[in-house]
XYZ file of C-alpha atoms in Angstrom:
275
model
C 167.017 -138.155 236.468
C 169.678 -140.516 234.312
C 170.272 -139.531 231.299
C 170.686 -142.967 229.685
C 167.791 -144.942 228.109
C 167.408 -148.456 226.646
C 165.512 -149.110 223.055
C 162.515 -146.497 224.024
C 161.844 -143.716 221.324
C 160.897 -140.284 221.612
C 157.335 -139.278 222.388
C 156.580 -137.886 219.067
C 152.248 -136.966 220.728
C 151.409 -135.986 224.141
C 147.446 -136.891 224.404
C 146.694 -135.120 227.562
C 149.291 -131.961 227.665
C 150.726 -129.031 225.395
C 154.049 -129.111 225.356
C 155.943 -126.365 223.451
C 159.844 -125.900 223.836
C 161.539 -122.807 222.621
C 165.184 -122.248 223.423
C 165.485 -124.023 226.177
C 162.395 -123.224 227.585
C 159.960 -126.114 228.166
C 155.834 -124.796 228.479
C 154.036 -127.327 229.626
C 149.952 -127.038 229.449
C 147.725 -128.865 231.210
C 144.668 -128.510 228.558
C 141.255 -129.151 229.319
C 139.547 -125.835 230.173
C 136.023 -126.847 229.882
C 136.809 -128.795 232.920
C 138.837 -126.529 235.446
C 142.504 -128.752 233.649
C 140.978 -132.261 235.835
C 143.793 -134.555 236.196
C 142.708 -137.763 234.382
C 145.256 -140.864 235.032
C 146.482 -140.103 231.388
C 147.535 -136.340 232.621
C 149.102 -137.948 234.890
C 151.013 -140.762 233.304
C 151.892 -138.031 230.590
C 153.562 -135.506 233.046
C 155.436 -137.409 234.862
C 156.714 -139.462 231.342
C 157.452 -136.030 230.098
C 158.765 -135.038 232.652
C 161.329 -137.784 232.467
C 162.025 -137.765 228.951
C 163.278 -134.381 229.483
C 165.370 -135.386 231.832
C 166.656 -137.579 230.080
C 166.743 -135.426 226.754
C 169.022 -132.311 228.717
C 168.336 -129.537 226.147
C 165.663 -128.096 228.580
C 167.262 -125.382 231.184
C 163.210 -123.657 232.396
C 160.296 -125.228 232.287
C 156.428 -123.324 232.911
C 153.626 -125.361 233.659
C 150.207 -123.656 232.738
C 146.822 -124.218 232.647
C 144.706 -123.616 230.292
C 141.230 -120.813 230.578
C 139.920 -119.864 233.536
C 142.253 -121.801 236.248
C 145.375 -123.401 237.057
C 144.326 -126.968 237.672
C 140.806 -127.884 239.802
C 142.527 -131.412 240.496
C 141.295 -134.944 239.763
C 138.772 -135.317 237.490
C 135.626 -136.387 240.098
C 134.046 -138.469 237.583
C 136.766 -139.798 235.862
C 139.473 -140.379 238.957
C 137.242 -140.163 241.795
C 134.412 -142.847 240.317
C 136.583 -144.607 238.939
C 139.035 -145.277 242.230
C 135.856 -146.627 244.445
C 135.833 -149.022 241.411
C 139.564 -150.190 242.093
C 141.000 -153.066 244.149
C 143.913 -152.192 247.006
C 146.136 -153.480 244.503
C 144.949 -151.268 241.345
C 145.030 -148.103 244.376
C 148.204 -148.304 245.430
C 149.702 -148.148 241.933
C 147.605 -145.270 241.277
C 148.429 -143.722 243.833
C 151.758 -144.589 243.775
C 151.666 -142.848 240.289
C 151.229 -139.155 241.243
C 154.027 -139.232 244.101
C 156.051 -140.550 240.895
C 154.175 -137.094 238.771
C 155.640 -135.349 242.189
C 158.667 -136.344 242.601
C 159.331 -135.898 238.701
C 159.170 -132.183 239.560
C 161.198 -132.257 242.586
C 163.948 -134.369 240.606
C 164.284 -132.834 237.027
C 167.205 -131.108 236.554
C 166.117 -127.972 235.901
C 163.544 -125.472 237.556
C 160.128 -126.162 237.074
C 158.195 -122.589 237.363
C 154.251 -123.126 237.664
C 151.884 -120.487 236.667
C 149.129 -119.893 238.661
C 145.588 -118.494 237.755
C 142.472 -118.972 239.249
C 141.925 -122.406 240.881
C 144.626 -124.319 242.167
C 143.109 -127.337 244.451
C 143.734 -130.841 245.435
C 146.237 -132.750 243.148
C 146.739 -128.877 241.446
C 147.770 -127.728 244.081
C 150.684 -129.941 244.967
C 151.663 -129.654 241.212
C 152.026 -125.846 242.396
C 153.870 -126.955 245.522
C 156.441 -129.343 244.136
C 157.567 -126.397 241.327
C 160.994 -124.311 242.424
C 158.536 -121.422 242.160
C 154.853 -120.075 241.975
C 153.947 -117.038 240.034
C 150.022 -116.507 240.255
C 147.817 -113.029 239.890
C 145.515 -111.311 242.089
C 143.021 -114.400 241.042
C 144.777 -118.031 242.111
C 143.354 -119.187 245.111
C 145.151 -122.286 246.409
C 143.092 -125.105 247.981
C 144.678 -128.885 249.542
C 140.711 -130.448 249.406
C 142.183 -134.237 250.292
C 140.645 -134.696 253.936
C 137.175 -132.647 252.061
C 137.076 -135.893 250.046
C 137.641 -138.089 253.150
C 141.267 -138.811 252.489
C 144.014 -137.783 254.409
C 145.506 -134.412 253.824
C 149.167 -135.280 253.164
C 148.333 -136.528 249.443
C 151.291 -136.750 246.804
C 154.125 -135.501 249.323
C 151.686 -132.234 249.981
C 152.609 -133.286 254.157
C 156.790 -133.354 253.456
C 156.516 -130.003 251.267
C 154.541 -127.403 252.373
C 156.223 -127.301 256.370
C 159.041 -127.188 254.249
C 157.500 -124.324 251.859
C 155.212 -122.523 254.392
C 155.881 -123.953 257.949
C 154.009 -126.717 260.037
C 151.228 -124.182 262.062
C 150.176 -123.372 258.173
C 150.616 -125.850 256.995
C 148.628 -128.620 259.295
C 145.488 -125.533 259.041
C 145.831 -125.962 255.226
C 146.058 -129.808 254.819
C 143.502 -130.521 257.885
C 140.723 -127.901 256.406
C 141.014 -127.740 253.447
C 140.227 -123.664 253.357
C 140.800 -121.955 250.020
C 144.504 -119.875 249.984
C 144.223 -116.532 248.250
C 146.700 -115.104 246.200
C 147.382 -112.342 249.243
C 147.366 -114.832 251.801
C 149.648 -117.296 249.691
C 152.461 -114.750 248.848
C 152.392 -113.261 252.775
C 152.998 -117.281 253.956
C 155.394 -117.785 251.816
C 153.133 -119.977 249.023
C 153.692 -118.234 246.098
C 157.491 -117.032 244.600
C 156.096 -114.130 243.324
C 153.065 -112.065 242.849
C 152.053 -110.407 239.717
C 149.778 -107.768 238.008
C 145.852 -109.830 236.971
C 146.390 -111.536 233.787
C 150.410 -111.449 234.188
C 151.049 -114.870 236.018
C 152.179 -116.632 232.721
C 153.936 -114.108 231.432
C 156.488 -113.117 234.438
C 156.575 -116.975 234.412
C 157.688 -117.105 231.087
C 160.384 -114.214 231.829
C 161.987 -115.968 234.854
C 162.236 -119.289 232.458
C 163.908 -116.483 229.845
C 166.521 -115.591 232.968
C 167.296 -118.819 234.606
C 167.372 -120.774 230.830
C 170.181 -117.696 229.823
C 172.139 -118.664 233.469
C 175.081 -121.519 234.573
C 172.449 -124.642 234.124
C 174.394 -126.942 235.922
C 174.725 -124.687 238.814
C 171.066 -124.181 239.430
C 170.436 -128.079 238.284
C 172.695 -129.072 241.619
C 171.293 -125.402 243.685
C 167.854 -127.955 243.299
C 169.114 -130.922 243.846
C 170.653 -129.753 247.127
C 167.888 -128.396 247.864
C 165.922 -131.698 248.081
C 168.618 -133.402 249.183
C 169.704 -131.381 252.199
C 165.895 -131.173 253.782
C 166.349 -134.823 255.712
C 170.349 -134.170 256.336
C 171.890 -133.028 259.601
C 174.349 -130.142 258.943
C 177.509 -132.410 258.729
C 176.140 -134.826 256.369
C 175.025 -131.338 254.281
C 178.078 -129.046 254.324
C 180.348 -131.921 253.206
C 177.637 -132.553 250.325
C 178.290 -128.474 249.480
C 181.602 -129.517 248.680
C 182.057 -132.467 247.181
C 179.542 -130.348 244.707
C 181.410 -127.623 245.052
C 184.894 -129.217 243.919
C 182.893 -130.570 240.953
C 181.622 -127.633 240.055
C 185.345 -126.048 239.781
C 186.834 -128.304 237.301
C 183.455 -127.270 235.392
C 183.657 -124.854 231.999
C 180.942 -122.293 233.325
C 183.386 -121.667 236.469
C 186.172 -121.281 234.568
C 184.083 -118.695 232.144
C 182.675 -116.856 234.759
C 186.118 -115.901 235.739
C 187.502 -115.583 232.447
C 184.226 -113.119 231.595
C 184.902 -111.172 234.691
C 189.041 -110.424 233.562
C 187.704 -108.803 230.195
C 184.502 -107.271 231.097
C 182.154 -108.537 229.895
C 179.016 -110.633 229.725
C 179.308 -114.441 230.861
C 178.656 -116.955 228.736
C 177.115 -119.658 230.421
C 176.957 -123.130 228.246
C 175.410 -125.468 231.348
C 179.002 -127.300 230.946
């Protein structure tokens, strides 16, 4: 995302999310514990816009996305979204569905790694938000469910039919998106849906530790790795290796590349600047 902005000022308060930033690590917490962090129109929009702001500011080097209370996110609020959409016309429904997709794109396109800290339920849109993260750190209570067909909609919602086969393979993705059955933490680890399975109650701690490790590393290298992983999903090999070559040539002019050589020569830890 471009760092350039016009007249818009920085948002001082987010009504539908909780944000903290500590030395380059941002933590976004879905904060409706009484509703299992069910998403509203405002929550989607806040998450989309917040990711855009953090991307422009370039002060965040890693982000943890988690949920308050008993679970990560139970998906769209049945009354505030599903009930409301029944009264919308086609143009309004298209606007809403595009917004949810923009939120997923923001997670994939932001120039810093995103770690989903998953405990309890991650269902429907909540499962897709976790899927869109770069890492999914989960404890044994985690269970994922792509419930869209259960409500009479396509399982390919919010980019799920694009992302999920690339994470777990077409066979597993077909089963999960068609049937909408829940997947527990052990099976999610087996099929590659989660990056790390933690001890009970430790998902947030381990996600924060991973975010700190990433924040202290070569941020520009991580940003370009994330960008290439996304861009090259649909590229032929020849285009991919050419994009890799161009990216490496640019990074070889960076301060971090020179810093690695200096640190190696002087037998000291590298001091990464993200430049």
